[in-house]
PDB file of C-alpha atoms in Angstrom:
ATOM      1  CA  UNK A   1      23.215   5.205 -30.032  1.00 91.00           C
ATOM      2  CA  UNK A   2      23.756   9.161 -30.709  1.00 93.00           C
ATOM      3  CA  UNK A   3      24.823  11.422 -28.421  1.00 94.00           C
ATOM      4  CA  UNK A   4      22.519  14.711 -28.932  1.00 95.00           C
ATOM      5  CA  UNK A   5      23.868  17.919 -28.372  1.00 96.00           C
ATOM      6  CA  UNK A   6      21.348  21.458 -28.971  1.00 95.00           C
ATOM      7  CA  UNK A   7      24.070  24.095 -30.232  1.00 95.00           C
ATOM      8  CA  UNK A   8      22.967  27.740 -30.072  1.00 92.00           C
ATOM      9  CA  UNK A   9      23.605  30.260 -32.593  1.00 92.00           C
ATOM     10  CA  UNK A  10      25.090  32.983 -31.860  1.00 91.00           C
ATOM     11  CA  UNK A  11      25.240  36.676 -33.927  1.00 91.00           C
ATOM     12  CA  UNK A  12      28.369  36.413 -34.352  1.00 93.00           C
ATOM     13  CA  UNK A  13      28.985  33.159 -35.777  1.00 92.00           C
ATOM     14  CA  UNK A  14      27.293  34.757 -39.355  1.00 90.00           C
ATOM     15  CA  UNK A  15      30.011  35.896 -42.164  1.00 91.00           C
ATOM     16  CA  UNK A  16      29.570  38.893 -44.630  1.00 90.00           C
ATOM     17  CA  UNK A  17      27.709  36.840 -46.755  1.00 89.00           C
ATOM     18  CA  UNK A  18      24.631  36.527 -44.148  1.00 87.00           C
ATOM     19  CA  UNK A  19      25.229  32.661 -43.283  1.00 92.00           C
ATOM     20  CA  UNK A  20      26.954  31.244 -40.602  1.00 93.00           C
ATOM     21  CA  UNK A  21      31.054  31.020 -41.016  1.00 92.00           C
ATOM     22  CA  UNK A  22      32.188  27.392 -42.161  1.00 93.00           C
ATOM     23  CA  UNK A  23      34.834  27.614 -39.499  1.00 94.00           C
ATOM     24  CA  UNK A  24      32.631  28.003 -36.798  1.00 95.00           C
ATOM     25  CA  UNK A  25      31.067  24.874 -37.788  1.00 96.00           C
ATOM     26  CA  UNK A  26      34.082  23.305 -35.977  1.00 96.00           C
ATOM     27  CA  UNK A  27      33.528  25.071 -33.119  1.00 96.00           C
ATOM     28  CA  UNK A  28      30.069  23.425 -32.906  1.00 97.00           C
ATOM     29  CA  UNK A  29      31.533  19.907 -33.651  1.00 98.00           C
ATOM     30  CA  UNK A  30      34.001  20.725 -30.695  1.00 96.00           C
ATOM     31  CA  UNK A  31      31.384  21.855 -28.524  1.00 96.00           C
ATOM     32  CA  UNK A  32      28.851  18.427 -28.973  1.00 97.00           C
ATOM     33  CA  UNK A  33      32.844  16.321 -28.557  1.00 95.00           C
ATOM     34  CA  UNK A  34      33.324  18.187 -25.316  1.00 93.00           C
ATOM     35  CA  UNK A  35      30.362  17.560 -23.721  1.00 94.00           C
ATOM     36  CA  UNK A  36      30.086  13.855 -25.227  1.00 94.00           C
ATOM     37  CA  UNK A  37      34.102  13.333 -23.585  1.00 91.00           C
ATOM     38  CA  UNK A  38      34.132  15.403 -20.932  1.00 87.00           C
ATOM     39  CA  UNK A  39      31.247  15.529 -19.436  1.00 89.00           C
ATOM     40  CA  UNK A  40      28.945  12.243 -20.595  1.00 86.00           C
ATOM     41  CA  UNK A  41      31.837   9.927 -20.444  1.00 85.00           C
ATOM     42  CA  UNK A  42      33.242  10.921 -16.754  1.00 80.00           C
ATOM     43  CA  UNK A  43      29.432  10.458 -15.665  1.00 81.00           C
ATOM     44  CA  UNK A  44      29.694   6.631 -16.798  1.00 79.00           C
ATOM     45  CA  UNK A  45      33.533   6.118 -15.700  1.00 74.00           C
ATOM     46  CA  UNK A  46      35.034   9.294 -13.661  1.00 75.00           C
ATOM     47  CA  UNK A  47      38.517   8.961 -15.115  1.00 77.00           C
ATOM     48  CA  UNK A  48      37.438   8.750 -18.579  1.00 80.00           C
ATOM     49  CA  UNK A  49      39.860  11.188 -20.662  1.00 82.00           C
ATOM     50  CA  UNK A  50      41.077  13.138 -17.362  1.00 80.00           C
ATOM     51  CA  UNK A  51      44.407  12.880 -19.360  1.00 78.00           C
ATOM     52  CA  UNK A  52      43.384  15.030 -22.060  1.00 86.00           C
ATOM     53  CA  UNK A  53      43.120  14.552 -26.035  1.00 91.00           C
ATOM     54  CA  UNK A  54      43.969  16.045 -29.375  1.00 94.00           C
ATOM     55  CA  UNK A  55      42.693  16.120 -32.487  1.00 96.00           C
ATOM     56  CA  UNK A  56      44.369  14.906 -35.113  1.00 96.00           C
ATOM     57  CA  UNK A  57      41.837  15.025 -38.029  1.00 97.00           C
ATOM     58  CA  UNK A  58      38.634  16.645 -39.372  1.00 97.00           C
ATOM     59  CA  UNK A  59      37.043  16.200 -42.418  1.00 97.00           C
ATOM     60  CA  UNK A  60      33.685  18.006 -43.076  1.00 97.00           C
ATOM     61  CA  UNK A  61      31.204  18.558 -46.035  1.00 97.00           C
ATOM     62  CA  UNK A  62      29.085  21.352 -45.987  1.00 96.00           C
ATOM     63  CA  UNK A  63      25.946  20.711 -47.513  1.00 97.00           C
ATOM     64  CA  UNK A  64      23.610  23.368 -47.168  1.00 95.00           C
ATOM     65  CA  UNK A  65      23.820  27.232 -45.916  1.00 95.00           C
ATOM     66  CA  UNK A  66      22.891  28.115 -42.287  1.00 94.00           C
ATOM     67  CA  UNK A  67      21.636  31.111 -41.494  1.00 91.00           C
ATOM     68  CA  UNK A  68      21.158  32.646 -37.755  1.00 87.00           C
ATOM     69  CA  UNK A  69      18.080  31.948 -35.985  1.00 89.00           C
ATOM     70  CA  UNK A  70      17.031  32.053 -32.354  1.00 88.00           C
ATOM     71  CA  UNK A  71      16.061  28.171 -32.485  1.00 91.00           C
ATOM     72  CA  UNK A  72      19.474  25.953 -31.786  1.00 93.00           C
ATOM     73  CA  UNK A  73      20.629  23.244 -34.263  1.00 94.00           C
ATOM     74  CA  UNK A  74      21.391  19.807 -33.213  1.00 96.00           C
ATOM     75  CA  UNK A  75      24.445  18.289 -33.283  1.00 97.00           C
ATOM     76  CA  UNK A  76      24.072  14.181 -33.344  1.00 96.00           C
ATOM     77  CA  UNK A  77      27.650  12.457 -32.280  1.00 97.00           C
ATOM     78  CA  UNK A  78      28.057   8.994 -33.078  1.00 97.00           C
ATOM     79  CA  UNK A  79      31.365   6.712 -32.859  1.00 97.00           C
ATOM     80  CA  UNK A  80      32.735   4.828 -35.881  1.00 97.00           C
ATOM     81  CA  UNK A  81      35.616   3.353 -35.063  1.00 96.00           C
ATOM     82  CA  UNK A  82      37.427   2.560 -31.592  1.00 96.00           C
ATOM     83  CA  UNK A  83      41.369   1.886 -31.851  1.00 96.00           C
ATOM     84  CA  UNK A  84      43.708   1.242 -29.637  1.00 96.00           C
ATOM     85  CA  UNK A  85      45.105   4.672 -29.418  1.00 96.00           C
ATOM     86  CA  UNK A  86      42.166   7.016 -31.095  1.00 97.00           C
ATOM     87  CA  UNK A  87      38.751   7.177 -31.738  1.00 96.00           C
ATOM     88  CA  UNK A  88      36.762   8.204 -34.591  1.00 97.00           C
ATOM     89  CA  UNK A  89      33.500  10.202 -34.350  1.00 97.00           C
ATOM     90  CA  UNK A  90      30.902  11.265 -36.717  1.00 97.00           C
ATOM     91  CA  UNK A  91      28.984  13.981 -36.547  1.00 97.00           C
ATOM     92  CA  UNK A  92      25.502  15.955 -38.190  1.00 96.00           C
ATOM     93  CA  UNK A  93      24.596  18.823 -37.575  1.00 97.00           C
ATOM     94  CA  UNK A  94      20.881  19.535 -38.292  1.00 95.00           C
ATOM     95  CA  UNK A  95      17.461  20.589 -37.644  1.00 92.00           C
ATOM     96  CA  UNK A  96      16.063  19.425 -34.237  1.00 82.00           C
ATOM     97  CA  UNK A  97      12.788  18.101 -33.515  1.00 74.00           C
ATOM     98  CA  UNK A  98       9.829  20.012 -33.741  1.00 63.00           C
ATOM     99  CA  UNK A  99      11.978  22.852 -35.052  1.00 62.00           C
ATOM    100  CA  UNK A 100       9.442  25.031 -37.617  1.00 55.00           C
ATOM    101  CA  UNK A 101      12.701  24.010 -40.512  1.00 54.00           C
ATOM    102  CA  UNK A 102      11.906  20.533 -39.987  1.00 47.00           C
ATOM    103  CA  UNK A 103       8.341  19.202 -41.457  1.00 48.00           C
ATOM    104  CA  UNK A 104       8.289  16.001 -39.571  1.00 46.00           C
ATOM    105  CA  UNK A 105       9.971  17.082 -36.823  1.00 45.00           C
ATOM    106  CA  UNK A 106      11.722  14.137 -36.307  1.00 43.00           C
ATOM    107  CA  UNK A 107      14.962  15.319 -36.740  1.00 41.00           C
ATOM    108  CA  UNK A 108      16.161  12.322 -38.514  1.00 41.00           C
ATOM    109  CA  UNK A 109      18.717  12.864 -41.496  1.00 40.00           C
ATOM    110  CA  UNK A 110      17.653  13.524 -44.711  1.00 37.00           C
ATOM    111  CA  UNK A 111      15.980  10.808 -46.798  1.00 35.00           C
ATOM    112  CA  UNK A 112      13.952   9.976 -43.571  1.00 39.00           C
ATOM    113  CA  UNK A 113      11.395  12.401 -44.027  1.00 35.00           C
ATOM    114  CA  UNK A 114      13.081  15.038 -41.644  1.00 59.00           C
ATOM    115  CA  UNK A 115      14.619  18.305 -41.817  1.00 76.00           C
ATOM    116  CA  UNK A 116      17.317  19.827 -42.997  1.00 93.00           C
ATOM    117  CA  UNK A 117      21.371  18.735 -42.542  1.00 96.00           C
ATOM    118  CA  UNK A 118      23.542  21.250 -42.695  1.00 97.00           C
ATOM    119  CA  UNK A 119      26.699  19.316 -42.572  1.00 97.00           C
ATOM    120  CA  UNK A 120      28.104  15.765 -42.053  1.00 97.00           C
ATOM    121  CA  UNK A 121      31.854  15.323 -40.094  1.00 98.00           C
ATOM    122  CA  UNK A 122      33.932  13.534 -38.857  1.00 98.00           C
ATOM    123  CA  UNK A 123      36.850  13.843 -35.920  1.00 98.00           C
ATOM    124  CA  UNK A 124      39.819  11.532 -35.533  1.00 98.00           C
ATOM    125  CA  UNK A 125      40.529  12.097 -31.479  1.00 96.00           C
ATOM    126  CA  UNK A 126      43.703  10.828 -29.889  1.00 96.00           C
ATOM    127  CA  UNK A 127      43.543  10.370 -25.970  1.00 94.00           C
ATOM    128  CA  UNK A 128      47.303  12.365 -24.853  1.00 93.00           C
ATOM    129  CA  UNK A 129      48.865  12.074 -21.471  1.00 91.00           C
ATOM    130  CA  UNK A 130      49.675  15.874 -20.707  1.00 88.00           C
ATOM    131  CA  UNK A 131      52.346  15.166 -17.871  1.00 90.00           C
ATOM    132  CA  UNK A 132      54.233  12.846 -20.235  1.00 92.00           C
ATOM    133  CA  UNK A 133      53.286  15.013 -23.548  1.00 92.00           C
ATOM    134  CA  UNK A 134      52.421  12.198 -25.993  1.00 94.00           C
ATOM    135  CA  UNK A 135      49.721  10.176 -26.891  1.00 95.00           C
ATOM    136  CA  UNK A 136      48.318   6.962 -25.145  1.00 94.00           C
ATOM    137  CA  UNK A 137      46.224   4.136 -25.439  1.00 95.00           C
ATOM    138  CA  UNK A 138      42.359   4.322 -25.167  1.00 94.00           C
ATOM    139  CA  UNK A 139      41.635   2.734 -21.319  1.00 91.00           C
ATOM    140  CA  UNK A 140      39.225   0.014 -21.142  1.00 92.00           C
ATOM    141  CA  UNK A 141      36.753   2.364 -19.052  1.00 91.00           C
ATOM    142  CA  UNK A 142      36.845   4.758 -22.201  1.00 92.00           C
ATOM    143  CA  UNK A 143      36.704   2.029 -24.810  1.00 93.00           C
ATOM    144  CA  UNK A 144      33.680   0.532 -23.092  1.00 92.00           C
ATOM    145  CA  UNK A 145      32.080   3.842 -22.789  1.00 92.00           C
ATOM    146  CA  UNK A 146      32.642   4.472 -26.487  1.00 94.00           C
ATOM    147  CA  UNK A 147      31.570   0.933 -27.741  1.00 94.00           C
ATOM    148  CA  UNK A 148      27.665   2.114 -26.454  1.00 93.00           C
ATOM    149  CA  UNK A 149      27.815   5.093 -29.477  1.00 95.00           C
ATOM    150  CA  UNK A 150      29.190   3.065 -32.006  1.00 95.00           C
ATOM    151  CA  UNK A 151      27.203   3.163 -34.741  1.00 86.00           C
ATOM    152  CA  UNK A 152      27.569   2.885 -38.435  1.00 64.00           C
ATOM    153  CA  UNK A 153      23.968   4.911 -39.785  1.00 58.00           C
ATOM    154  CA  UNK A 154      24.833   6.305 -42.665  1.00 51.00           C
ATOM    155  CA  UNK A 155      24.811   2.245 -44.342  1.00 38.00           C
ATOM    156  CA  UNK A 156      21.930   1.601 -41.916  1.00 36.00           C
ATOM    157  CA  UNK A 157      24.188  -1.242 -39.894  1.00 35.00           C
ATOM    158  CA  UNK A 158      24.721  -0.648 -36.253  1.00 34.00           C
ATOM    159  CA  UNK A 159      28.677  -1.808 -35.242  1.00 36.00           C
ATOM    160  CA  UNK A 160      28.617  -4.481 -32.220  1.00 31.00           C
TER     161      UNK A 160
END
């Protein structure tokens, strides 16, 4: 399962060359993980990441320009891997359904007749006890919230 997350543009997120900055992609990767962690996750188990977390990787590929429009993207948010101590989530950030960039409006990723992607991440997250300042492991409330996004689509297998 994918979480799915409609990101607005904003005016300001364009650059001088007319197209929207590639550092404020991570702003809309952060903004689909905080409402995935924060506010999904505490809905299913209420002290789900009340600790805090921190990032401790990105990795991103831009693949096509984005340019403002008043139509959000979507940002899809899957899991990929859930470790003791971190979790890795992917990310796609895209055309959404029945948006006038995507001819089948589907808003599936490309290759399954759908609109555009703009860019494919992913996030390694750490869960961090702020009172003690260090990491910690994942709880089981968190892991088994997790586990029901994991998902491996871009080899077409689905994780158990």
């Amino acid at each position: 399962m994918r979480h799915v997350y409609p990101c607005p543009l904003r005016w300001s997120d364009m650059d001088a060359f007319g197209h929207v900055n590639n550092v404020v992609f991570l702003r809309y990767l952060e903004e689909a993980r905080i409402d995935f962690m924060f506010r999904l996750a505490r809905q299913a188990a209420s002290g789900a990441f009340t600790g805090g977390s921190v990032v401790a990787r990105h990795e991103i590929s831009y693949l096509r320009p984005l340019t403002h429009r008043h139509e959000p993207v979507v940002v899809e948010l899957w899991v990929t891997k859930v470790g003791a101590a971190s979790v890795t989530v992917a990310y796609e950030v895209k055309d959404g359904p029945g948006d006038s960039r995507d001819p089948g409006g589907s808003g599936a990723a490309d290759g399954e007749g759908a609109g555009t992607v703009y860019a494919r991440a992913a996030t390694v997250v750490v869960p961090y006890d702020l009172e003690r300042e260090r990491p910690r492991r994942l709880s089981d409330e968190e892991k088994a919230f997790l586990k029901e996004y994991l998902d491996d689509s871009a080899t077409g297998a689905v994780a158990a």
